[in-house]
Short mmCIF file of C-alpha atoms and ligand atoms in Angstrom, two decimals:
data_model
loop_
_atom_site.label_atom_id
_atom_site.label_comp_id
_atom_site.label_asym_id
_atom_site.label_seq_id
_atom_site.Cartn_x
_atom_site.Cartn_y
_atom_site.Cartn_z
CA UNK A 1 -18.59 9.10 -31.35
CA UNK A 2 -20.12 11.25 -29.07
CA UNK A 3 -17.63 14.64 -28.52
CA UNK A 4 -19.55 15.75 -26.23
CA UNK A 5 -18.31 15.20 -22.57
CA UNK A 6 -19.70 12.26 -21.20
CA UNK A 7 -18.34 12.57 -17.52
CA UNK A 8 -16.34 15.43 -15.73
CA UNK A 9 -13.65 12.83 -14.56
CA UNK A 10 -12.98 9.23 -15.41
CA UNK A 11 -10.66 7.13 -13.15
CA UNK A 12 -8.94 4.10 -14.60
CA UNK A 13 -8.13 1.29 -12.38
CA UNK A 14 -9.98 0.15 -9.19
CA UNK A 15 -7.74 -0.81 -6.97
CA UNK A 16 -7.02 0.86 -3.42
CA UNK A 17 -6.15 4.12 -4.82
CA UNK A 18 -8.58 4.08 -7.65
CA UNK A 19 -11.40 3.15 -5.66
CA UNK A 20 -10.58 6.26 -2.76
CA UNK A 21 -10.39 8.89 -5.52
CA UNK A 22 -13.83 7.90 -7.27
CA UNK A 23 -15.29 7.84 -3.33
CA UNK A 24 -13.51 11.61 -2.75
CA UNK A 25 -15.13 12.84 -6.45
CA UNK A 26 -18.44 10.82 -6.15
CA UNK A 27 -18.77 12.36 -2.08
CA UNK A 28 -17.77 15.90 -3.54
CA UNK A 29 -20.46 15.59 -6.37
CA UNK A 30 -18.18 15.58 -8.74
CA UNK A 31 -19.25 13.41 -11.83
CA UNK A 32 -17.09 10.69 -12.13
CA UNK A 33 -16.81 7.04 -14.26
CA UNK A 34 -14.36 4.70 -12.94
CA UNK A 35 -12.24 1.77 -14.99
CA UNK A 36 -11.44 -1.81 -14.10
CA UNK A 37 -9.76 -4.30 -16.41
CA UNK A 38 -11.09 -6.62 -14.37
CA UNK A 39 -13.67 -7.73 -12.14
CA UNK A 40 -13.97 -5.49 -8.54
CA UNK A 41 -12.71 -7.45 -6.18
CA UNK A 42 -9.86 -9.41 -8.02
CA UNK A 43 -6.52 -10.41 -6.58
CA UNK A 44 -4.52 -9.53 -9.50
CA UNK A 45 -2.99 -6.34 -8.47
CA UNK A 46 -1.88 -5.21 -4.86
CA UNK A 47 -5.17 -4.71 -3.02
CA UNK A 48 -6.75 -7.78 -1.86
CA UNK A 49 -5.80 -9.68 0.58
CA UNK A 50 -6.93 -9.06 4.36
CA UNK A 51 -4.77 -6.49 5.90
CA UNK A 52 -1.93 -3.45 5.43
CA UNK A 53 -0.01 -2.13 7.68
CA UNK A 54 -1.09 1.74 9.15
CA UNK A 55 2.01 3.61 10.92
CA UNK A 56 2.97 6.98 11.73
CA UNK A 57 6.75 5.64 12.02
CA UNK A 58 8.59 6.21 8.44
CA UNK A 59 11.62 7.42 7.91
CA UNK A 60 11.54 11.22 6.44
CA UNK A 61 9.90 13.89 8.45
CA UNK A 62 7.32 14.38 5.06
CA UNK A 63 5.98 10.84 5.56
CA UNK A 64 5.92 11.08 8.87
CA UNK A 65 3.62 14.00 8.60
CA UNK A 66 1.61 12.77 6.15
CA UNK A 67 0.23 10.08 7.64
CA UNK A 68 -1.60 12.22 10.20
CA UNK A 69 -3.72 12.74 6.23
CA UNK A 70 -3.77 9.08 6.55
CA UNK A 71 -5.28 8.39 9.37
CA UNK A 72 -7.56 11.09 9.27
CA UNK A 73 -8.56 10.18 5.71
CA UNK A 74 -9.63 6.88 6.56
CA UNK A 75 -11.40 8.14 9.67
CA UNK A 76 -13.49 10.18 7.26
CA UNK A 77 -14.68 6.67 5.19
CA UNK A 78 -14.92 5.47 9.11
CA UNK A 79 -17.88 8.10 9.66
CA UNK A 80 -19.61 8.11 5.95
CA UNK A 81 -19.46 3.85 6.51
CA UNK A 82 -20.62 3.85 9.87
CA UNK A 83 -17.77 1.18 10.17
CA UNK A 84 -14.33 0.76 12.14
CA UNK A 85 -11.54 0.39 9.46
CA UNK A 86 -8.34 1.30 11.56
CA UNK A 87 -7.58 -1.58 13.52
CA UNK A 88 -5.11 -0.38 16.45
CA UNK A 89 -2.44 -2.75 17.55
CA UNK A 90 0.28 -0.64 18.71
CA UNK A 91 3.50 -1.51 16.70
CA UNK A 92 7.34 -1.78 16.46
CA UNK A 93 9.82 -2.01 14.38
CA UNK A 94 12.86 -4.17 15.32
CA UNK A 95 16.28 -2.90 14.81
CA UNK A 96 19.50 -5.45 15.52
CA UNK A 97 22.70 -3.62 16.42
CA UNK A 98 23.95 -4.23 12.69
CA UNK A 99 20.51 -3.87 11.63
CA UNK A 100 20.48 -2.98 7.40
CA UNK A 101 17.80 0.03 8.21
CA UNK A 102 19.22 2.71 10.17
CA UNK A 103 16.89 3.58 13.19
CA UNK A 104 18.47 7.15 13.78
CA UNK A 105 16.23 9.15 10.60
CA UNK A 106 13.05 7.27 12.07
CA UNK A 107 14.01 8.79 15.53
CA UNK A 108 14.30 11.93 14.13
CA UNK A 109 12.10 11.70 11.99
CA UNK A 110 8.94 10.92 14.58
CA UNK A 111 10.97 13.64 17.08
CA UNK A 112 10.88 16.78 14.41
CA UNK A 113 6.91 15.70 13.66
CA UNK A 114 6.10 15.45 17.03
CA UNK A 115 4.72 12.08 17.11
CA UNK A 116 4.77 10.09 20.10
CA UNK A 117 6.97 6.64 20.29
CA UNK A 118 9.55 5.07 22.84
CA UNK A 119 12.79 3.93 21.99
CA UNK A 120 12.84 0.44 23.74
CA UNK A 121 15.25 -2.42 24.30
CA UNK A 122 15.20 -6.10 24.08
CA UNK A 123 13.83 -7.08 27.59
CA UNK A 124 11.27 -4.47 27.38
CA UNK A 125 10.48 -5.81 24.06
CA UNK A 126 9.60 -9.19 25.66
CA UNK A 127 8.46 -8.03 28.48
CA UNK A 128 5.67 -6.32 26.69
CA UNK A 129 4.93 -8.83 24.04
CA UNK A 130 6.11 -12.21 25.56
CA UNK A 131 5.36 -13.88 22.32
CA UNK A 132 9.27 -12.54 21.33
CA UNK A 133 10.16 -14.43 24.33
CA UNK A 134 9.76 -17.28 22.60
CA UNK A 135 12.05 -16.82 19.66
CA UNK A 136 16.00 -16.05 19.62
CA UNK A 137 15.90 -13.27 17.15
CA UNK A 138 14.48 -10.50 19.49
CA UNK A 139 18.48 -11.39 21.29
CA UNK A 140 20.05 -8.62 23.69
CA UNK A 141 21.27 -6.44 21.23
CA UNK A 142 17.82 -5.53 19.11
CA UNK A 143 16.31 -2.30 19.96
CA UNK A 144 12.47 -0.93 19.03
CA UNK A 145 10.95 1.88 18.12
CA UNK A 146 7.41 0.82 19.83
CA UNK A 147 4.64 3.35 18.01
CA UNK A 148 1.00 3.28 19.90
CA UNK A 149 -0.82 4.43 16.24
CA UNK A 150 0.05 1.42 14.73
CA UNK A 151 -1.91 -0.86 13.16
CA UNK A 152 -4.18 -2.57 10.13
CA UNK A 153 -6.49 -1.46 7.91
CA UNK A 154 -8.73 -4.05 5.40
CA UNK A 155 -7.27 -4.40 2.21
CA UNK A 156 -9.37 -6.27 0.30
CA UNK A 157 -13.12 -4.93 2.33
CA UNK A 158 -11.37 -1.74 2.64
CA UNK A 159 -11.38 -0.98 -1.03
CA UNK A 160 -14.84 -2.83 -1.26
CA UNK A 161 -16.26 -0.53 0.88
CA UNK A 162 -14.78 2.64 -1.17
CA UNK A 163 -15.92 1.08 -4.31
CA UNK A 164 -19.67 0.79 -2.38
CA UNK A 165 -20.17 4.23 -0.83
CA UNK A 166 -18.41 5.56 -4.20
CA UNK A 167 -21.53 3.87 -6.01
CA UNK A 168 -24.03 5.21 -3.16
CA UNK A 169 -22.51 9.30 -3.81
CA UNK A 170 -23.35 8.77 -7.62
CA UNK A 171 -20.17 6.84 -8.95
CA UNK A 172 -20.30 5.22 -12.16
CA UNK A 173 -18.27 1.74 -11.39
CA UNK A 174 -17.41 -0.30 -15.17
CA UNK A 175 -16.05 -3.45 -14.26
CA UNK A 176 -14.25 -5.54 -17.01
CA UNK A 177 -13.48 -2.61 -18.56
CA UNK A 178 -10.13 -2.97 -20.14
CA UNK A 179 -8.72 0.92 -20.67
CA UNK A 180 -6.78 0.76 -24.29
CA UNK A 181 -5.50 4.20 -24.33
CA UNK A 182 -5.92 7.75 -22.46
CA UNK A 183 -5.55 10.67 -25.21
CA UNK A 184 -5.86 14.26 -24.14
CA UNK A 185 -7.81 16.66 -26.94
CA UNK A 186 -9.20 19.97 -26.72
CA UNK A 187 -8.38 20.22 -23.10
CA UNK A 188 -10.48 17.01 -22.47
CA UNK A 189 -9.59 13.56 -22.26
CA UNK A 190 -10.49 10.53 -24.54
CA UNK A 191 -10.86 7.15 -22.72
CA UNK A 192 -10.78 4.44 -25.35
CA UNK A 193 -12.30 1.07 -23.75
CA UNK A 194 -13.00 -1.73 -25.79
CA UNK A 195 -17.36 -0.54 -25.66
CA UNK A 196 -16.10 2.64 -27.49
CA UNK A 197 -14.69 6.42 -26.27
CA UNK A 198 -15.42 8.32 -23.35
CA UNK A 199 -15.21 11.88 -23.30
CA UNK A 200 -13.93 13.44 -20.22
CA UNK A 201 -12.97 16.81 -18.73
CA UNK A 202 -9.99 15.22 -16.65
CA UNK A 203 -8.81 12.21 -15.92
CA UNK A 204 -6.95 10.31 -12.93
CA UNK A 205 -4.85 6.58 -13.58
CA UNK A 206 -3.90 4.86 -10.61
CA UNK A 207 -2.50 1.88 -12.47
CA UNK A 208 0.05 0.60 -10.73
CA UNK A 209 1.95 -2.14 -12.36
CA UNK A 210 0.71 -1.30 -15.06
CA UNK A 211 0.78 2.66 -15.13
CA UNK A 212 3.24 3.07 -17.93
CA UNK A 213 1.28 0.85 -20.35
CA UNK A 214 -0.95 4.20 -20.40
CA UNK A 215 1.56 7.35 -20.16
CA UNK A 216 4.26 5.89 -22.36
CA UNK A 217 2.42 6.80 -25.32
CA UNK A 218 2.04 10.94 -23.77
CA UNK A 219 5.54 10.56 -23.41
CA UNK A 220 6.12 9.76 -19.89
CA UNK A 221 7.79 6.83 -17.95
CA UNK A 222 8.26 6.06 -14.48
CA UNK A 223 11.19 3.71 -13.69
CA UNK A 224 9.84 1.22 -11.77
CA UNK A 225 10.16 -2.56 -11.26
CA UNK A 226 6.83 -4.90 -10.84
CA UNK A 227 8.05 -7.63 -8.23
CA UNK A 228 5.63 -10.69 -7.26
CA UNK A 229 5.45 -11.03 -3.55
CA UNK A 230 3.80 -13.12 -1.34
CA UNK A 231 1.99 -13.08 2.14
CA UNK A 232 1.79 -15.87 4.64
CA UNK A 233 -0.53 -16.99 7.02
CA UNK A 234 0.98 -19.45 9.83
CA UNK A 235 -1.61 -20.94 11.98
CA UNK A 236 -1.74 -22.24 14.86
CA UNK A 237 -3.31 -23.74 18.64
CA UNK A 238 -1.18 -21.79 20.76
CA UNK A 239 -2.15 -18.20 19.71
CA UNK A 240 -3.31 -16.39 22.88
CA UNK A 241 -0.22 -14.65 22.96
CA UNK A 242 -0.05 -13.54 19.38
CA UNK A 243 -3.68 -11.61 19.57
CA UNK A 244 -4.15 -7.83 19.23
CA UNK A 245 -3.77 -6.22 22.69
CA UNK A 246 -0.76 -8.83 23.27
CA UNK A 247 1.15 -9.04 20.15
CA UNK A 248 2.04 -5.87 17.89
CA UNK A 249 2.70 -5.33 14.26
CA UNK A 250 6.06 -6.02 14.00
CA UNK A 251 8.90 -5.20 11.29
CA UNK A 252 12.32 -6.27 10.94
CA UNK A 253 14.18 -3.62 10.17
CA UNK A 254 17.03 -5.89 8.38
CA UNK A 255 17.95 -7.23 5.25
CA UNK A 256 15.81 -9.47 4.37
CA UNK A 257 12.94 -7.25 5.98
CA UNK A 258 10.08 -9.04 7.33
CA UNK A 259 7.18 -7.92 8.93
CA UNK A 260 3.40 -9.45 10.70
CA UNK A 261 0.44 -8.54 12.31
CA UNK A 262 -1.50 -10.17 15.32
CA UNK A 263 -4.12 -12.54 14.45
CA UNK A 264 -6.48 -10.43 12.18
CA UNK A 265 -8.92 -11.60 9.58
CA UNK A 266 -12.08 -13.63 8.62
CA UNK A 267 -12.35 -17.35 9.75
CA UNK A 268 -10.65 -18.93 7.44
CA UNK A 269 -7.45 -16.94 8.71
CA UNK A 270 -8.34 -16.26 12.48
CA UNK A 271 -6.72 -18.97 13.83
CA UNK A 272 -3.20 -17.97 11.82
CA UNK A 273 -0.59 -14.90 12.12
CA UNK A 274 0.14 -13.39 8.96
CA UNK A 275 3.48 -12.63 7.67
CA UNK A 276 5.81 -11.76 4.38
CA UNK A 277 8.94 -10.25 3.08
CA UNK A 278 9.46 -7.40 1.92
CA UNK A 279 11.14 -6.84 -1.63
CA UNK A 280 11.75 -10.55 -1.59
CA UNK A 281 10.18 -11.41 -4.94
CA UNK A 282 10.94 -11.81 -8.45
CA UNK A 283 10.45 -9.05 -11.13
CA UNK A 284 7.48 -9.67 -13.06
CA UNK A 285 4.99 -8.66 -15.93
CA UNK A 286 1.88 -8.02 -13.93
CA UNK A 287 -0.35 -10.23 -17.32
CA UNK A 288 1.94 -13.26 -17.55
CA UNK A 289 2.91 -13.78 -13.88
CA UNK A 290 2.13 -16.71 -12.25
CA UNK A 291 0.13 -17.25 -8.94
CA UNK A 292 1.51 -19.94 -7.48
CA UNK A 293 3.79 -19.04 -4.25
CA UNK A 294 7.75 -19.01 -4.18
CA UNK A 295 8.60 -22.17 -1.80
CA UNK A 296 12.10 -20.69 -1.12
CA UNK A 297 10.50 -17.39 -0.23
CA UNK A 298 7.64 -19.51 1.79
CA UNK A 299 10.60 -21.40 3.61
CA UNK A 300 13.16 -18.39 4.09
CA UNK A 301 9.94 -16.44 6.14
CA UNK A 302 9.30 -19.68 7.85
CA UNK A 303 12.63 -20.19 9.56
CA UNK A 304 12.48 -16.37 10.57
CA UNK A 305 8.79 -17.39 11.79
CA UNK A 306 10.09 -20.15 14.12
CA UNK A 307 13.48 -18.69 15.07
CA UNK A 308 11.20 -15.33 16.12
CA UNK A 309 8.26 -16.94 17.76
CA UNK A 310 9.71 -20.30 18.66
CA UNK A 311 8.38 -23.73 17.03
CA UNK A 312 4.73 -23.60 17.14
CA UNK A 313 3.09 -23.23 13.24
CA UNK A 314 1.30 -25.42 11.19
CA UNK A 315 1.99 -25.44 7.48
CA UNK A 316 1.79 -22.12 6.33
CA UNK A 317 -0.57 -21.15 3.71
CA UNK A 318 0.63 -18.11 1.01
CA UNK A 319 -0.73 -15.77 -1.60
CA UNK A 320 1.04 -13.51 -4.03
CA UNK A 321 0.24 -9.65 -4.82
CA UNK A 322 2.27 -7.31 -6.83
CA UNK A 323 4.49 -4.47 -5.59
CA UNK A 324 5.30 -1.77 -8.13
CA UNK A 325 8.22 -0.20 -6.87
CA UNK A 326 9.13 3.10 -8.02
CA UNK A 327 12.96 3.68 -8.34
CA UNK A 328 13.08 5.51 -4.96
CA UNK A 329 10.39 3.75 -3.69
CA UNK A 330 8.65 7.45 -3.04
CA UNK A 331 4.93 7.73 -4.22
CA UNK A 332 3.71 9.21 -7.83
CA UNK A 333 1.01 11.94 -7.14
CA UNK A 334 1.29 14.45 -9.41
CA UNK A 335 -0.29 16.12 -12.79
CA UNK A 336 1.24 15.24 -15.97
CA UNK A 337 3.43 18.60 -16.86
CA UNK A 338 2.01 18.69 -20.45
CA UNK A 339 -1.15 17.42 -19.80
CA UNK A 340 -2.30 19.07 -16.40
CA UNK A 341 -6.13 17.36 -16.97
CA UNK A 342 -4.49 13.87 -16.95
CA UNK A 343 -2.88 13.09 -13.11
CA UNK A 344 -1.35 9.71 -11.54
CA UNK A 345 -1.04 8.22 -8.34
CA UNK A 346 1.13 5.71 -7.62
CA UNK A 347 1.96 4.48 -4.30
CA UNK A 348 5.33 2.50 -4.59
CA UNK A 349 4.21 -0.45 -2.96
CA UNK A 350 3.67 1.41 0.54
CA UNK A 351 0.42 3.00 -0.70
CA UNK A 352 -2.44 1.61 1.22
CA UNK A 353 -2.69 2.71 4.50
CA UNK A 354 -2.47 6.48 2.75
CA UNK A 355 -4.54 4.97 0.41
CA UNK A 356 -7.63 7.65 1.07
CA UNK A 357 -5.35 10.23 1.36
CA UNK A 358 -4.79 9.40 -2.06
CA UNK A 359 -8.19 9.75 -3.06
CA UNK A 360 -8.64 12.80 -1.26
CA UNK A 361 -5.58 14.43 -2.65
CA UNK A 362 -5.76 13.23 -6.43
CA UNK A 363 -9.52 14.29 -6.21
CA UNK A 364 -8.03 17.50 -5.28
CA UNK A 365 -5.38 17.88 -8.30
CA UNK A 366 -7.56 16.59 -11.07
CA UNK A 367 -10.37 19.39 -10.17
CA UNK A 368 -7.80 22.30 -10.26
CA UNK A 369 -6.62 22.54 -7.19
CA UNK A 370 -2.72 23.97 -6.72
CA UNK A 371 -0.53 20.80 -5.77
CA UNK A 372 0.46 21.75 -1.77
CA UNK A 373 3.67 21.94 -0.80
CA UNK A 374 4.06 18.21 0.92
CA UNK A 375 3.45 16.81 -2.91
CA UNK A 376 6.45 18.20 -4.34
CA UNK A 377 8.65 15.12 -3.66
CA UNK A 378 6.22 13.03 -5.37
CA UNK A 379 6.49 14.76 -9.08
CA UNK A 380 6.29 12.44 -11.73
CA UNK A 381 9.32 14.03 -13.29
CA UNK A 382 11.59 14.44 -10.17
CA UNK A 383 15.20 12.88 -11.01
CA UNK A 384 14.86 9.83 -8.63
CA UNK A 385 12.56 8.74 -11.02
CA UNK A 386 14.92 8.93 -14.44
CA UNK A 387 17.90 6.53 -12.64
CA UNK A 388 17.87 2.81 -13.09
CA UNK A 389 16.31 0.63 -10.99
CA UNK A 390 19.06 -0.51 -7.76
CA UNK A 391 17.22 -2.95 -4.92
CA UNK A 392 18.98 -1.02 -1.79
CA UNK A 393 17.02 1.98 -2.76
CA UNK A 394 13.79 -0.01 -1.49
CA UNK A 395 15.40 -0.87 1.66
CA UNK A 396 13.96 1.88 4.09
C1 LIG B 401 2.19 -8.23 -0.24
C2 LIG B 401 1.93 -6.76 -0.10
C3 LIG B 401 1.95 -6.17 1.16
C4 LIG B 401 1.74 -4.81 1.30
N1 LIG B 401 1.73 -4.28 2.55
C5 LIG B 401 1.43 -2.96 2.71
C6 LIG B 401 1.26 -2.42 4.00
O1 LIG B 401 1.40 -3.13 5.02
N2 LIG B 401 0.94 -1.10 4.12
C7 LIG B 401 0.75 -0.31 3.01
O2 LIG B 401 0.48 0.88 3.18
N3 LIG B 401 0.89 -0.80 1.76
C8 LIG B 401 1.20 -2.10 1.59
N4 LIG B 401 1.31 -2.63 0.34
C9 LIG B 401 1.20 -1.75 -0.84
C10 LIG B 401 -0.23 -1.46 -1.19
O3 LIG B 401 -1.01 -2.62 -1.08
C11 LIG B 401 -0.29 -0.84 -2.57
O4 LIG B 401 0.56 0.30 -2.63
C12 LIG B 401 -1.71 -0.42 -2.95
O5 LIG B 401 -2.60 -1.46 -2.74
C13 LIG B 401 -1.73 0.02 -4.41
O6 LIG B 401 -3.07 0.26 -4.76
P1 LIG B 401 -3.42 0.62 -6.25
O7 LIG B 401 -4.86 0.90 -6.27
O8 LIG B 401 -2.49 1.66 -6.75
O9 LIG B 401 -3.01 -0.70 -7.04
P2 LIG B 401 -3.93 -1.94 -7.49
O10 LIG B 401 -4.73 -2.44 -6.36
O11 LIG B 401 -3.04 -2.89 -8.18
O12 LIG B 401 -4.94 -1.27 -8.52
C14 LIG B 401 -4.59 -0.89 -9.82
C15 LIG B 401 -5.80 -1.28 -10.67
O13 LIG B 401 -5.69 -0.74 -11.97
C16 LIG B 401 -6.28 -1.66 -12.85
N5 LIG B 401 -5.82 -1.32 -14.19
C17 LIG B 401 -4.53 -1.27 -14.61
N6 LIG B 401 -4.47 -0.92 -15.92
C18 LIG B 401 -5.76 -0.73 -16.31
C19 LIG B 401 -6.37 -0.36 -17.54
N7 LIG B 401 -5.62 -0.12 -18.64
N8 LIG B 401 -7.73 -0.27 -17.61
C20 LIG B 401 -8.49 -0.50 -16.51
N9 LIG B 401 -7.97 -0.88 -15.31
C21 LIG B 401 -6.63 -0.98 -15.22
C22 LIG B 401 -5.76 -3.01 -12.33
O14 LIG B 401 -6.49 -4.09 -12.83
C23 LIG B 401 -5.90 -2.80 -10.83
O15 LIG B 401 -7.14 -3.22 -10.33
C24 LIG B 401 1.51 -4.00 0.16
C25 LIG B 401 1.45 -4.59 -1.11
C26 LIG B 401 1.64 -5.95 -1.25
C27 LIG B 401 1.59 -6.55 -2.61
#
C-alpha cells in the first residue's frame, strides 16, 4: 500500500450530511474523497424522499439560533446552484390544551432569539388556513405557534445537487464503496474499502444508522436507536386549499406527533399532501430491515388525515426511511477526543434542513478549526449520550 497520503480528507457516507461537507471541502479547495456503500441516490438511509421540513421554531434557544446557520447555509448552495432550494410555506405547529409537547420553551425559546412568530388560536388557525376548517382536530381549545420562515427543502435533489457541485469544485465521489474500517496512524487516517486503503490527513463519518459500526472499534459509542419510519402521500381532487400560499407546514405537537406539508413535489406526487409520524416506527437494523410500509402506522396517520382535513383522500401511498435517534435526540458534531483528525456528524433524525450547516461546520472541525461555542452541546461524549435509550426523550 501506498503510505503516502492519498487525499487531505475522506468523507464516508453520502447522504445529506455527507454530501454538504464534501461540497463545503471541495468549494474551499480542500482535497477531499467521499464514501458511499451504495449507489448516490439510494433510499436506504434518511435522505431521499421529496421534502424536509425547514423551521426556525425548536424548542431550546441554541436551536433556535442555529438555524439562522441553516438557512443561510442553504442560501449559500442557493447562489453557487443558481437554484431555489428553500421552499417558503409559512408554518405552525399545533398545540391542544393537554397537548404532550409543551408550547411555553418554544415561546421562549423564539422570544430570547428574537425570531419573529404569533401565538394564535383556533379560529385564527382556520381562518387563515381554511383547510383545518374542515377537520375536528384543529377544535376550540388548540393553539399555534404560526412561524413565517417555515418551510421545505428537497431531500432527495437537495443532496443530489450537493453531491453535483461537490464533483464540479474538485470532489472525488466513490459510489459502491463499502467503508470496512476507519484506523487513525501517524496522525493520518487509514480508510480500508474493499478496492484497498486510502491514506488520509483527516477524516469526517456522517453515518448515521450506521455510525457506530465505524467508531466502536476506536472505542466510542453513541446510544442511539435506528427506527424505520414511513412518509405518506394522500392524494387527492379537492386540493386547492391544501397548496403553498393556502395551507402551511403543519405539526402536531401531541403524542403521537404528526406533521405535513402543502402539496410539494414532482408529478407523480403533485396531486397528493404528504404526511408521517414522528417516532412511530419500529427499531431496526438499518441492513436487514424491510421496505415494505407499516399498515397500522399507514392507518393510525390516516384517521388523523381525515379527522384533520375532513374526508377527502384517495388511498394513500407510503415509503419508509430511517431515523437514527440519538438518546437525547440532540445532534453529534464533534471531533473524536482521542482522535481529533477523525470527526462525526450525526443529526438525530432532525438533521436535514441544517443539513449544510453541517457541511459547513464539520468542514470547519476536520481542517483545524476550534469547535465554537454553539457546538458544545453536541459532544460526542456529553452524558446524554451514555444513558439508555427512553422514547419520551424524542418527544420535543
Ligand atoms: C421520514 C423522515 C422524515 C424526516 N423529516 C425531517 C424534516 O422534516 N426535517 C429535518 O430537518 N430532518 C428530517 N428528517 C431527518 C433527516 O432526514 C436526517 O437527519 C438526515 O437526512 C440525515 O442525513 P445523513 O446524511 O446523516 O444520513 P443518510 O442520508 O442516511 O446518509 C448516511 C450515509 O452513509 C452511508 N454509509 C453508512 N456506513 C457507510 C460505510 N461504512 N461506508 C460507506 N458509506 C456508508 C449510508 O449508505 C448513507 O448513504 C427526517 C428523516 C426521516 C427518515
Amino acid at each position: 500500500m501506498d503510505e503516502r497520503r492519498q487525499f487531505a480528507v475522506g468523507v464516508i457516507g453520502l447522504g445529506g450530511l455527507g454530501s454538504a461537507t464534501a461540497y463545503w471541502l471541495a468549494r474551499r479547495g480542500v482535497d477531499v474523497v467521499g464514501f458511499e456503500q451504495f449507489e448516490l441516490g439510494h433510499v436506504r438511509g434518511a435522505s431521499h424522499d421529496h421534502s424536509r421540513i425547514i423551521r426556525r421554531s425548536y424548542h431550546t434557544t441554541g436551536y433556535v439560533e442555529l438555524t439562522a446557520g441553516a438557512y443561510d447555509a442553504w442560501e449559500s448552495i442557493e447562489r453557487d446552484a443558481d437554484e431555489m432550494l428553500i421552499t417558503r410555506t409559512g408554518g405552525v405547529d399545533l398545540f391542544p390544551a393537554d397537548a404532550a409537547i409543551d408550547p411555553a420553551p418554544y415561546r421562549s425559546s423564539l422570544d430570547s432569539a428574537g425570531v419573529a412568530y404569533e401565538w394564535i388560536d383556533a379560529a385564527e388557525i382556520r381562518r387563515r388556513w381554511p383547510a383545518f376548517d374542515r377537520g375536528t382536530v384543529v377544535g376550540p381549545d388548540v393553539m399555534g405557534i404560526a412561524s413565517p420562515d417555515t418551510g421545505i427543502v428537497p431531500a432527495g435533489h437537495g443532496t443530489a445537487t450537493m453531491q453535483r457541485l461537490a464533483a464540479e469544485h474538485g470532489a472525488h465521489l466513490r459510489p459502491n464503496s463499502p467503508v470496512r474500517a476507519v484506523r487513525p496512524v501517524d496522525g493520518e487516517v487509514d480508510v480500508v474499502t474493499d478496492a484497498g486503503v486510502v491514506r488520509c490527513g483527516a477524516v469526517v463519518i456522517c453515518a448515521d444508522a450506521w455510525t457506530n459500526r465505524l467508531i466502536e472499534p476506536l472505542g466510542h459509542r453513541v446510544s442511539m436507536a435506528v427506527t424505520r419510519e414511513q412518509v405518506t402521500y394522500f392524494p387527492t381532487d379537492d386540493l386547492d386549499d391544501l397548496r403553498p400560499g393556502r395551507f402551511p407546514v403543519w405539526i402536531w405537537m401531541h403524542d403521537p406527533s404528526f406533521y405535513g406539508f402543502p402539496t410539494y413535489g414532482p408529478g407523480e406526487v403533485a396531486d397528493c399532501t404528504k404526511a408521517s409520524e414522528d417516532c412511530g416506527g419500529a427499531e431496526v437494523d438499518p441492513d436487514t430491515r424491510t421496505f415494505e410500509p407499516d399498515p397500522d402506522m399507514e392507518r393510525r396517520l390516516g384517521r388523523f388525515m381525515g379527522d384533520l382535513l375532513g374526508d377527502r383522500f384517495g388511498a394513500p401511498r407510503s415509503t419508509t426511511c430511517l431515523y437514527t435517534l440519538t438518546a437525547d435526540r440532540d445532534f453529534v458534531v464533534d471531533r473524536l477526543p482521542d482522535h481529533p483528525n477523525v470527526c462525526v456528524g450525526l443529526g438525530a433524525a432532525h438533521g436535514f434542513k441544517f443539513a449544510s450547516w453541517f457541511g459547513r461546520t464539520l468542514a470547519d472541525l476536520v481542517t483545524g478549526h476550534p469547535a465554537p461555542p454553539e457546538l458544545a452541546p453536541f459532544a460526542i461524549d456529553r452524558p446524554g449520550l451514555q444513558r439508555p435509550i427512553r422514547r419520551q426523550d424524542w418527544l420535543v
